[in-house]
mmCIF file of C-alpha atoms and ligand atoms in Angstrom:
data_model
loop_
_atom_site.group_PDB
_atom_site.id
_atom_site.type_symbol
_atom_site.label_atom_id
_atom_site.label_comp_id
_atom_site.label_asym_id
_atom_site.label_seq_id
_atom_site.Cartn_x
_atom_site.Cartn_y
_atom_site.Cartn_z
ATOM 1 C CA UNK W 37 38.553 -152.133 -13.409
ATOM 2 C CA UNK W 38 40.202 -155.376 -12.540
ATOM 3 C CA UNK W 39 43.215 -155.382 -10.136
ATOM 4 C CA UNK W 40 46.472 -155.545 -11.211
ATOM 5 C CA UNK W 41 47.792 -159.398 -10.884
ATOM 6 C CA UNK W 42 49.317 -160.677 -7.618
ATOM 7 C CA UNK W 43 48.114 -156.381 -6.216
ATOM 8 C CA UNK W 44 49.120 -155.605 -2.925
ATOM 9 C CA UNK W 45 47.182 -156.885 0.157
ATOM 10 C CA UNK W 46 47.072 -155.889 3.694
ATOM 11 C CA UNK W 47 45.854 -158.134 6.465
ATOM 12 C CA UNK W 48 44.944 -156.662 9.896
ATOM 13 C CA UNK W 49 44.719 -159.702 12.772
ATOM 14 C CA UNK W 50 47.061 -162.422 13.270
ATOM 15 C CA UNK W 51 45.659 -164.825 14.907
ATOM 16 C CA UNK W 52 45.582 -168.682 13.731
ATOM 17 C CA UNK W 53 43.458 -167.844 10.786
ATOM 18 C CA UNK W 54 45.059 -164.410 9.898
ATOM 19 C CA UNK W 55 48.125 -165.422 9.645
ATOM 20 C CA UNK W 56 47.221 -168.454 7.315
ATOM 21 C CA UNK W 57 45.427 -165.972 5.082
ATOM 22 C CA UNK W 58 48.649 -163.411 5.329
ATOM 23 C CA UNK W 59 50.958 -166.652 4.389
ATOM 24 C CA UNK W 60 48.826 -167.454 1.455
ATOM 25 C CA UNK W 61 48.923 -163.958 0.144
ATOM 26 C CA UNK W 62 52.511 -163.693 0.400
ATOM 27 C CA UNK W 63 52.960 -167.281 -0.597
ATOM 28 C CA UNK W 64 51.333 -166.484 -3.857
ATOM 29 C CA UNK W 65 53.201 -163.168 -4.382
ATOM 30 C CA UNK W 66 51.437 -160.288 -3.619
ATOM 31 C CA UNK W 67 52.619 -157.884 -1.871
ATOM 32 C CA UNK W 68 51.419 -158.586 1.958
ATOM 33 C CA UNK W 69 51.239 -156.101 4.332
ATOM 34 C CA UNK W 70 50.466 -157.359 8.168
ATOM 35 C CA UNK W 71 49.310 -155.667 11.581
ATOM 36 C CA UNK W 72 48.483 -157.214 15.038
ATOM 37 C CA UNK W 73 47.681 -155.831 18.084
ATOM 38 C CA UNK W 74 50.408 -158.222 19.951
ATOM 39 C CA UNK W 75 53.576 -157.852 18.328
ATOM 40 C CA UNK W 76 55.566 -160.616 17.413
ATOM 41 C CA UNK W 77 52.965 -162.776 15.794
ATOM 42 C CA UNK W 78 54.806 -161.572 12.247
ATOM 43 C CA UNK W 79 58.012 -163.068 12.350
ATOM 44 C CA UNK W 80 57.393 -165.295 9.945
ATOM 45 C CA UNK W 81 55.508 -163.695 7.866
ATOM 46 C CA UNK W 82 58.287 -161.059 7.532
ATOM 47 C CA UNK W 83 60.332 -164.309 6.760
ATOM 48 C CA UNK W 84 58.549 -164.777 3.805
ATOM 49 C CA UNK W 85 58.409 -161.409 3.008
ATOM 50 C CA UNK W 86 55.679 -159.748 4.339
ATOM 51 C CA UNK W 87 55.697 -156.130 5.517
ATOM 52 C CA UNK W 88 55.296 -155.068 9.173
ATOM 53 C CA UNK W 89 52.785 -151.798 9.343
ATOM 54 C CA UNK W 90 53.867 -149.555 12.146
ATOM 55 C CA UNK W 91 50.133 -148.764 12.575
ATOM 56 C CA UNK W 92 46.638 -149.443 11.744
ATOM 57 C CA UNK W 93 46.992 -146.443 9.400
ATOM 58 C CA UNK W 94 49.614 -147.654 7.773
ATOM 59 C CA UNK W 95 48.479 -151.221 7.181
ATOM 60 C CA UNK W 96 45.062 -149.559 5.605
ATOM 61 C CA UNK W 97 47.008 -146.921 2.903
ATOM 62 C CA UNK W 98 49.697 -149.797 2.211
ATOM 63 C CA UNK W 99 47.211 -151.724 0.115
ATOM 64 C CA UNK W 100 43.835 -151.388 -2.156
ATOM 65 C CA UNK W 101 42.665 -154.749 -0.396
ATOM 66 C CA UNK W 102 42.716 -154.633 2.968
ATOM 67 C CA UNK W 103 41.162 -158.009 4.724
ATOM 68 C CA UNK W 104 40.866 -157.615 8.304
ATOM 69 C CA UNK W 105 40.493 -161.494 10.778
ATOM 70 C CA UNK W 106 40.077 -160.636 14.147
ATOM 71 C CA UNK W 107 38.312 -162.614 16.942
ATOM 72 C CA UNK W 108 34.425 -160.673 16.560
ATOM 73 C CA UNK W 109 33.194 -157.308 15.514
ATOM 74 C CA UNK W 110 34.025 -155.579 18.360
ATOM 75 C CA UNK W 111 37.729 -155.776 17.947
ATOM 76 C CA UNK W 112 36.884 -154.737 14.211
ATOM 77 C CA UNK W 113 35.458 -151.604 15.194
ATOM 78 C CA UNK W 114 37.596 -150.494 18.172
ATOM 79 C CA UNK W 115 40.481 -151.463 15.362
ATOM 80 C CA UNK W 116 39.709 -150.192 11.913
ATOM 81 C CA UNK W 117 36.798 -147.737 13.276
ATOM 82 C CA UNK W 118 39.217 -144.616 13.981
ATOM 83 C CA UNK W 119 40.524 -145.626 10.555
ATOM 84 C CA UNK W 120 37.467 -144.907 8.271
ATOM 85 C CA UNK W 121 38.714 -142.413 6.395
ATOM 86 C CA UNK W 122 41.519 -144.450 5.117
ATOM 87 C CA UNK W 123 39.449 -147.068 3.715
ATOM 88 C CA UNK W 124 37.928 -145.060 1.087
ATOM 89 C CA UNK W 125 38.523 -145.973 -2.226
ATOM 90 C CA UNK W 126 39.858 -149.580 -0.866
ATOM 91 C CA UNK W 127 38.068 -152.555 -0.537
ATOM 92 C CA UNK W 128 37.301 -153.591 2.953
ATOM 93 C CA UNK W 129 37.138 -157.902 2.920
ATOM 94 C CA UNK W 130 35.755 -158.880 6.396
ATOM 95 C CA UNK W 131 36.664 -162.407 7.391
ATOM 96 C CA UNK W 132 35.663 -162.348 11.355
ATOM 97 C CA UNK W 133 32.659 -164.381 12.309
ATOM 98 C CA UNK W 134 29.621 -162.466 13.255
ATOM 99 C CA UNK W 135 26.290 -161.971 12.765
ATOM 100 C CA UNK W 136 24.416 -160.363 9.608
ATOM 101 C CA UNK W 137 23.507 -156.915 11.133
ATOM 102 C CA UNK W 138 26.977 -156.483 12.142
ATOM 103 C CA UNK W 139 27.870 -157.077 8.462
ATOM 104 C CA UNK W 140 25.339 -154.947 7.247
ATOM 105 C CA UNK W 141 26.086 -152.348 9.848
ATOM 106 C CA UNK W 142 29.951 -152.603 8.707
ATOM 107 C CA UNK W 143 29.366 -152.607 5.054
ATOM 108 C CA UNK W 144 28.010 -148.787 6.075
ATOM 109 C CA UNK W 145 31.554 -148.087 6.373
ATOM 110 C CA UNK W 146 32.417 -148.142 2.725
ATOM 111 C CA UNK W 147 30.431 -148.996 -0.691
ATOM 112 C CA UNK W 148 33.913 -151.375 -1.207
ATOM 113 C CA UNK W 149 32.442 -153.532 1.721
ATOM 114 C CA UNK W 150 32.943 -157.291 1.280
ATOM 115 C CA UNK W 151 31.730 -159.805 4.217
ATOM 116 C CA UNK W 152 32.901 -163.254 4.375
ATOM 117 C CA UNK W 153 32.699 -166.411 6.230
ATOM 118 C CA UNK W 154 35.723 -169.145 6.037
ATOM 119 C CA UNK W 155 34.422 -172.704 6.016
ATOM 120 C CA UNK W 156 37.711 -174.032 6.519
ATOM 121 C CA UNK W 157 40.445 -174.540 9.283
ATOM 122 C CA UNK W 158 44.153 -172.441 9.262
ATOM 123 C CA UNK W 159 45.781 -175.855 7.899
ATOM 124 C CA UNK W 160 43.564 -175.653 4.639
ATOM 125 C CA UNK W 161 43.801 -172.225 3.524
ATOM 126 C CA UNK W 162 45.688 -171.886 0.140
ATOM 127 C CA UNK W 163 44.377 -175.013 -0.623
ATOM 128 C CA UNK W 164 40.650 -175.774 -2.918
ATOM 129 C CA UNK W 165 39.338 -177.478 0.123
ATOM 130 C CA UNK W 166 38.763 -174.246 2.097
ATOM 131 C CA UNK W 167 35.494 -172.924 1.041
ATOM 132 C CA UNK W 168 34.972 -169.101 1.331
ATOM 133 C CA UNK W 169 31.531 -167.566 1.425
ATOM 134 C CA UNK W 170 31.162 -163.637 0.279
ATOM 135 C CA UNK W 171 28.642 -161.309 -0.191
ATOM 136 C CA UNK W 172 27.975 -157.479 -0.490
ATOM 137 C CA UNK W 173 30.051 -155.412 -3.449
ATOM 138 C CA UNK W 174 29.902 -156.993 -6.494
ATOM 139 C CA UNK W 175 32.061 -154.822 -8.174
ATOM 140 C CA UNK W 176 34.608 -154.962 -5.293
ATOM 141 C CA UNK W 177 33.976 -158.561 -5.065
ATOM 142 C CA UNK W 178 34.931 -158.956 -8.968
ATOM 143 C CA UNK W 179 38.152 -156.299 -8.917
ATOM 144 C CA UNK W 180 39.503 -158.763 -6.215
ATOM 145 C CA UNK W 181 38.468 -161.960 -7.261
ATOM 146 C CA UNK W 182 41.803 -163.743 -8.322
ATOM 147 C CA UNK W 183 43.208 -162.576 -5.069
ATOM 148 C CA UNK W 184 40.477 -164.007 -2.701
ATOM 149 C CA UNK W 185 40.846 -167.182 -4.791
ATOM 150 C CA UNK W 186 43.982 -167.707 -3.629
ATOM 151 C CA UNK W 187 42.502 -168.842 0.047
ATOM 152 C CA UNK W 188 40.592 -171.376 -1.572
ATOM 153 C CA UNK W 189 37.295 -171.676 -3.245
ATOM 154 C CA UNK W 190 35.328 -168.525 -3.023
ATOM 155 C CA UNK W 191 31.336 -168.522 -4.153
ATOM 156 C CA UNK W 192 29.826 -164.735 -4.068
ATOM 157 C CA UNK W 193 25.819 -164.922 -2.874
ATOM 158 C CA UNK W 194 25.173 -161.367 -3.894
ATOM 159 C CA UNK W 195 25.001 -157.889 -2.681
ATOM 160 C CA UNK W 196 23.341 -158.197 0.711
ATOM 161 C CA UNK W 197 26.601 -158.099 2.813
ATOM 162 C CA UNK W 198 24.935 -160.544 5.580
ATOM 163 C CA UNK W 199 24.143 -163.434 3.504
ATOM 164 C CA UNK W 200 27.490 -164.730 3.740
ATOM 165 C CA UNK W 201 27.275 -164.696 7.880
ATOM 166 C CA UNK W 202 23.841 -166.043 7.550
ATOM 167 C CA UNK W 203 25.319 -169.163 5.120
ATOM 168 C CA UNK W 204 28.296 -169.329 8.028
ATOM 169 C CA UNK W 205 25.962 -170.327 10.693
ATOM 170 C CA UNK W 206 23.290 -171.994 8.999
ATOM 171 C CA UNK W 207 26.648 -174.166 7.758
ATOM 172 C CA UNK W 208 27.802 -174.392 11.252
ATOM 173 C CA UNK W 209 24.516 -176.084 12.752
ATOM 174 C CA UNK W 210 24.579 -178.673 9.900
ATOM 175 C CA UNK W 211 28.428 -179.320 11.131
ATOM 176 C CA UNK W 212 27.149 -179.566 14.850
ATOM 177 C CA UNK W 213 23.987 -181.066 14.745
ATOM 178 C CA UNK W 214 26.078 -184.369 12.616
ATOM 179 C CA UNK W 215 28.738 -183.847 15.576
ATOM 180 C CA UNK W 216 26.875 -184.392 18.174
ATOM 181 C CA UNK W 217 24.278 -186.879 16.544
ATOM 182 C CA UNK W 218 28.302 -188.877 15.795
ATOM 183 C CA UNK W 219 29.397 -188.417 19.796
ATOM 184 C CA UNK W 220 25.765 -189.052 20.775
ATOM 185 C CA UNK W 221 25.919 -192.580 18.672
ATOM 186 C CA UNK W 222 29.609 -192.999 20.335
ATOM 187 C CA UNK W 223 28.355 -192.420 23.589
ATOM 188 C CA UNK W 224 25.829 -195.310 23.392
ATOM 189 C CA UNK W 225 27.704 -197.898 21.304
ATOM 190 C CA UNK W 226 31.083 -197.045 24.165
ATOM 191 C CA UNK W 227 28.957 -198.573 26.307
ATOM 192 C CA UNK W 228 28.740 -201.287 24.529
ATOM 193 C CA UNK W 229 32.233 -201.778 24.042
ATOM 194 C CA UNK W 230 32.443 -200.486 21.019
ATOM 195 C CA UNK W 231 35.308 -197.974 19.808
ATOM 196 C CA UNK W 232 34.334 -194.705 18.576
ATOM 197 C CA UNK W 233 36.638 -195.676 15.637
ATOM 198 C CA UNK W 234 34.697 -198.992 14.809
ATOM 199 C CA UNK W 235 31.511 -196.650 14.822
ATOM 200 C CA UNK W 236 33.210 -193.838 12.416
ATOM 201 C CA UNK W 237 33.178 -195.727 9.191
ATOM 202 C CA UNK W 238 29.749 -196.324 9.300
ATOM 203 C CA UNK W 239 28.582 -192.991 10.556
ATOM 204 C CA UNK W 240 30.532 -191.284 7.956
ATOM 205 C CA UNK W 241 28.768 -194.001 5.354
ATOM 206 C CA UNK W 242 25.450 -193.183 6.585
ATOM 207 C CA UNK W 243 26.412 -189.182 6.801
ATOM 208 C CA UNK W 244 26.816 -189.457 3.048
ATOM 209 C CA UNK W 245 23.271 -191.234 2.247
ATOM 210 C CA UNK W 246 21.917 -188.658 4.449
ATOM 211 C CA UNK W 247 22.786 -185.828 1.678
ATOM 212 C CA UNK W 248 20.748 -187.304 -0.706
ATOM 213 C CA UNK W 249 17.746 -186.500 2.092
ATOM 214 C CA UNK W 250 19.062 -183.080 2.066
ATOM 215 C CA UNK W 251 18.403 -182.653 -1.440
ATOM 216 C CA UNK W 252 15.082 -184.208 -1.773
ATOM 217 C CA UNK W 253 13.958 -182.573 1.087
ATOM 218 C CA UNK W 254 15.213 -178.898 -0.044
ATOM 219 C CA UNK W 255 13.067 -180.158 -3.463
ATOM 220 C CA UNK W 256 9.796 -180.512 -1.186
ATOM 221 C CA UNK W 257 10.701 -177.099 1.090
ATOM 222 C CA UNK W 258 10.957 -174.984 -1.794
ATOM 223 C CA UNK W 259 7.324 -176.218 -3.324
ATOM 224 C CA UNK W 260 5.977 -176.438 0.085
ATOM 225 C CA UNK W 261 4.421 -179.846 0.531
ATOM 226 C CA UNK W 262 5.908 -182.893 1.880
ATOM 227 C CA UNK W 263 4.898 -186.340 0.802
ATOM 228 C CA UNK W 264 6.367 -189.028 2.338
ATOM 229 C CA UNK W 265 7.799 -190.887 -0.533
ATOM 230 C CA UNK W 266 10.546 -192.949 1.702
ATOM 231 C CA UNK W 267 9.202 -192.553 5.139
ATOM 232 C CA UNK W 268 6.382 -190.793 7.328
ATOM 233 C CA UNK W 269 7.192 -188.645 10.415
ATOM 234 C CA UNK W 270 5.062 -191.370 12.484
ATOM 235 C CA UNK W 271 7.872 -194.180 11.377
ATOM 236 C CA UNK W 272 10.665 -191.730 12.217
ATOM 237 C CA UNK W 273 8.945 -191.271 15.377
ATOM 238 C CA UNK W 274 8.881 -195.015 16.427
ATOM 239 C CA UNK W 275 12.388 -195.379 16.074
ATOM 240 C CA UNK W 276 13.505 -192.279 17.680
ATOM 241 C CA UNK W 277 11.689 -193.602 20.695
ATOM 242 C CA UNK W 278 14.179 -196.409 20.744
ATOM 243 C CA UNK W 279 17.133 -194.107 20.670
ATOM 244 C CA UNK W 280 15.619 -192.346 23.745
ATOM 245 C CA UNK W 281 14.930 -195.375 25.512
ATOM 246 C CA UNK W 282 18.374 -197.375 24.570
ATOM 247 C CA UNK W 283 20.175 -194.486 25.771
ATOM 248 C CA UNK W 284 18.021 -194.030 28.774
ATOM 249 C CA UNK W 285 18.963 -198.018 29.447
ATOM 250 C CA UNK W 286 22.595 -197.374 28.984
ATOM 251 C CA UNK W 287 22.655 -194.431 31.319
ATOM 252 C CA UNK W 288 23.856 -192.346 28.095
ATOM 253 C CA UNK W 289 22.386 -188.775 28.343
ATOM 254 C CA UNK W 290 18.912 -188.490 26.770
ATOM 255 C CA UNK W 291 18.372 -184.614 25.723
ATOM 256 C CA UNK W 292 19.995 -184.782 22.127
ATOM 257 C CA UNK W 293 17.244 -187.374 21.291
ATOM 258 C CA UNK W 294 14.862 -186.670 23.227
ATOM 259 C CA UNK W 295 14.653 -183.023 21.602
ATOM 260 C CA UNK W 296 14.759 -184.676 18.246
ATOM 261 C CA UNK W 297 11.174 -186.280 19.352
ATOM 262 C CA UNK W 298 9.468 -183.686 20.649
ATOM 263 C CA UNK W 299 10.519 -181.649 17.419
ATOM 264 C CA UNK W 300 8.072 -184.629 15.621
ATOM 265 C CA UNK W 301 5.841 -184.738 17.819
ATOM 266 C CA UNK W 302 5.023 -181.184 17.314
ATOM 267 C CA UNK W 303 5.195 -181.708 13.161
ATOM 268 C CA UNK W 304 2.673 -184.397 13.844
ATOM 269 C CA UNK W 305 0.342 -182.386 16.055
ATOM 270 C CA UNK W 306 0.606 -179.868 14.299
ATOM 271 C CA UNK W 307 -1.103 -181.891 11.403
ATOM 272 C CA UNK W 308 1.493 -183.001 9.672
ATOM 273 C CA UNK W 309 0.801 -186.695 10.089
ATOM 274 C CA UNK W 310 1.861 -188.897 6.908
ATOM 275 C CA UNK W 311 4.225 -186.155 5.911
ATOM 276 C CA UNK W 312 7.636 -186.709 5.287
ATOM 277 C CA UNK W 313 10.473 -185.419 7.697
ATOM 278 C CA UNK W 314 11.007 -182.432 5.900
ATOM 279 C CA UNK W 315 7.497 -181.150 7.322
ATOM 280 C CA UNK W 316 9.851 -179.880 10.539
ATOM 281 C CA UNK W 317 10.772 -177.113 8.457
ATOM 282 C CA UNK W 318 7.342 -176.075 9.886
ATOM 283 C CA UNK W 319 8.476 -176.586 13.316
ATOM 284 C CA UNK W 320 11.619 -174.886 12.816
ATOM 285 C CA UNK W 321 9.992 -171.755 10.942
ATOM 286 C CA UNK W 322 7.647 -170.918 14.335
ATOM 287 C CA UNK W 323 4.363 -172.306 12.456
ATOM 288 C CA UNK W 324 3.756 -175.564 14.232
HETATM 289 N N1 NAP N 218 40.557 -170.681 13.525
HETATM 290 C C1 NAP N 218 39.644 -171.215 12.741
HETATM 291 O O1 NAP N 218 39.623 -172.437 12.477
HETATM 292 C C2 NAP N 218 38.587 -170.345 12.101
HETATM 293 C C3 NAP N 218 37.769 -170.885 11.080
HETATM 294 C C4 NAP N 218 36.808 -170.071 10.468
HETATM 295 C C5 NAP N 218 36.646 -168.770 10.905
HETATM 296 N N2 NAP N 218 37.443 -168.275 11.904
HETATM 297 C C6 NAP N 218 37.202 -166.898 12.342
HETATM 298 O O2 NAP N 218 38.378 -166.104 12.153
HETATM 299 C C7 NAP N 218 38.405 -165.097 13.172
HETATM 300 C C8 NAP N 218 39.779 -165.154 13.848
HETATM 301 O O3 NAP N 218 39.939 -166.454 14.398
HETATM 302 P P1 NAP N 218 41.366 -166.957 14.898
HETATM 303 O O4 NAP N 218 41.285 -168.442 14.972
HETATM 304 O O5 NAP N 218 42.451 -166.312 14.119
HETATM 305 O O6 NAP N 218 41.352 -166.367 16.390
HETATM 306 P P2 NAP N 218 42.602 -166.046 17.318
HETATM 307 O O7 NAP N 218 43.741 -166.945 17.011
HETATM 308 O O8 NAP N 218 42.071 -166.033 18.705
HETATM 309 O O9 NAP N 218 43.039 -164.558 16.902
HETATM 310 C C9 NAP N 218 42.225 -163.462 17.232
HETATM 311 C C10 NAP N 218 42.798 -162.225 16.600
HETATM 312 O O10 NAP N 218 41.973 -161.107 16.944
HETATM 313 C C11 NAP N 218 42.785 -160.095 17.537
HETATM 314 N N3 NAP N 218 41.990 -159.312 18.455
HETATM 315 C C12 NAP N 218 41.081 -159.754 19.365
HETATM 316 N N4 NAP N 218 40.513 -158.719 20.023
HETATM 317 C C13 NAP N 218 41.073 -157.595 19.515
HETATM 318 C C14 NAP N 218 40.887 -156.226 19.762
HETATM 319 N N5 NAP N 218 39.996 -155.783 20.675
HETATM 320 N N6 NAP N 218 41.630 -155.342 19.051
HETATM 321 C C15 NAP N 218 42.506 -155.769 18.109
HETATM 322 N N7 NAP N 218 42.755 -157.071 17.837
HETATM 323 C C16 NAP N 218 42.021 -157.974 18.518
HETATM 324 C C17 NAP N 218 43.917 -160.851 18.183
HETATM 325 O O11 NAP N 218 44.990 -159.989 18.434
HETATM 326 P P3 NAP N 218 46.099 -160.346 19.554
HETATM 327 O O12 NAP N 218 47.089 -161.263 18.880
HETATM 328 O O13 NAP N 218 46.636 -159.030 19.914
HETATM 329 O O14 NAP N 218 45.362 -161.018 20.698
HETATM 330 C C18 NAP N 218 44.204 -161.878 17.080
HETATM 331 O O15 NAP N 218 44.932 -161.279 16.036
HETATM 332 C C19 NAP N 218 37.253 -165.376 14.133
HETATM 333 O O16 NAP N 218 36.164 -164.539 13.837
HETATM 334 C C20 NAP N 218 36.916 -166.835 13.838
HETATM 335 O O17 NAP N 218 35.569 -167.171 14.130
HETATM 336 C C21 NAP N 218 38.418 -169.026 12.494
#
């Protein structure tokens, strides 16, 4: 059965993100209940018509969604644990980071479990560019659809409720390996005299060519062999030794690259020579 348009929502956790998700909610005209451990973080939500639970309890029976952002899993179950019983026959949305055994352990709470991940900052929810990962209930997923959609753009991986955590922080590593690679490249080219903001253009140029990789090399993953048809891991090699060595010179710290070499090196002894750099999936999978 599909929920009624603009149903009633309750969001437990108020933090930055919870009340950005509350605001949306309201903002779009359901009927938001809120509840925080600190009171006061409501006032404005109450401004724009939100609803105040006077307890956990209360938040839980006020709506048939209930979405719960609180800082880790912990706070979830010391919060919404005593609670159980309330949540059946709702659906239970999980936006906290966390791991994918907490999810799965939470989504043995209720059969209306839903886990997701936000890919997104407070300041972009309500808005396309937040991307939403979820996974667990399809059915709950599907009654609630319209209303999840109005945090931004929500993709559904299926019923395993820790796929969307496991998407979260495989996401997250892509975001901090190109964040650190960026300050790494800042670091070296400072010392140079060169702004961080001269660098940016180019690094975000460069960032984008580097998807195409990403593709091509997800190609070669999935069918398991990796021919080198732009460049071998002995030619990456070369020139990683001169990022090493340049920031060596500089006095720039050396681990971020350095690690990125002995990652290679070990592709390469591991009898990868020729391949392309995709063969470090080996690396990275515990077989080289
Ligand atoms: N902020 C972001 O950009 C962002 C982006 C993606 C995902 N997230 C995820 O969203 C979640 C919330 O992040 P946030 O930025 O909103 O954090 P936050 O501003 O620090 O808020 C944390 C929330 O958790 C509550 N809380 C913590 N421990 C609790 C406990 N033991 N019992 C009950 N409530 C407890 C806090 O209540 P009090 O007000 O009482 O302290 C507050 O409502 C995190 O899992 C985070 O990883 C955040």
């Amino acid at each position: 059965m599909n929920e009624t348009p603009n149903g009633s929502v309750t969001v437990i956790g108020l933090g930055l993100m919870g009340q950005a998700l509350a605001a949306a909610f309201a903002g779009a005209g359901h009927p938001t209940t809120v509840w925080n451990r600190t009171p006061g973080k409501a006032d404005d939500l109450i401004a724009r018509g939100a609803v105040l639970a006077s307890s956990v309890d209360d938040a839980v029976r006020a709506s048939a969604l209930v979405v719960v952002c609180l800082s880790d899993a912990d706070a979830v179950r010391d919060t919404l644990g005593p609670h159980r019983a309330a949540l059946a026959g709702r659906t239970l949305v999980n936006l906290t980071s966390g791991t994918s055994g907490e999810a799965r352990e939470l989504a043995a709470w209720t059969a209306d479990y839903v886990d997701g991940a936000i890919m997104a900052v407070p300041g972009l929810i309500g808005t396309p560019e937040a991307f939403l990962l979820f996974s667990g209930s399809q059915e709950a997923f599907d009654r609630h659809r319209d209303s999840l959609g109005r945090l931004g753009t929500a993709t559904f991986f299926g019923t395993d409720p820790g796929l969307a955590s496991l998407y979260d922080v495989a996401l997250l590593g892509v975001m901090w390996g190109m964040l650190n690679s960026f300050l790494h490249g800042a670091a070296l080219l400072g010392e140079a005299g060169v702004d961080a903001a001269a660098f940016a253009p180019f690094a975000n140029q460069w960032a984008a060519s580097v998807t195409g990789f990403i593709s091509e090399y997800a190609g070669q993953i999935d069918k398991g062999g990796f021919p080198a048809d732009d460049a071998t891991l002995e030619t990456h090699l070369a020139t990683m030794k001169y990022l090493v060595r340049e920031s060596a010179a500089a006095g720039v710290d050396t681990e971020w690259p350095a690690r990125i070499q002995a990652l290679t090196e070990r592709a390469i002894e591991a009898g990868h020579t020729g391949g392309s750099y995709a063969a470090l999936i080996e690396v990275f999978r515990g077989r080289a």
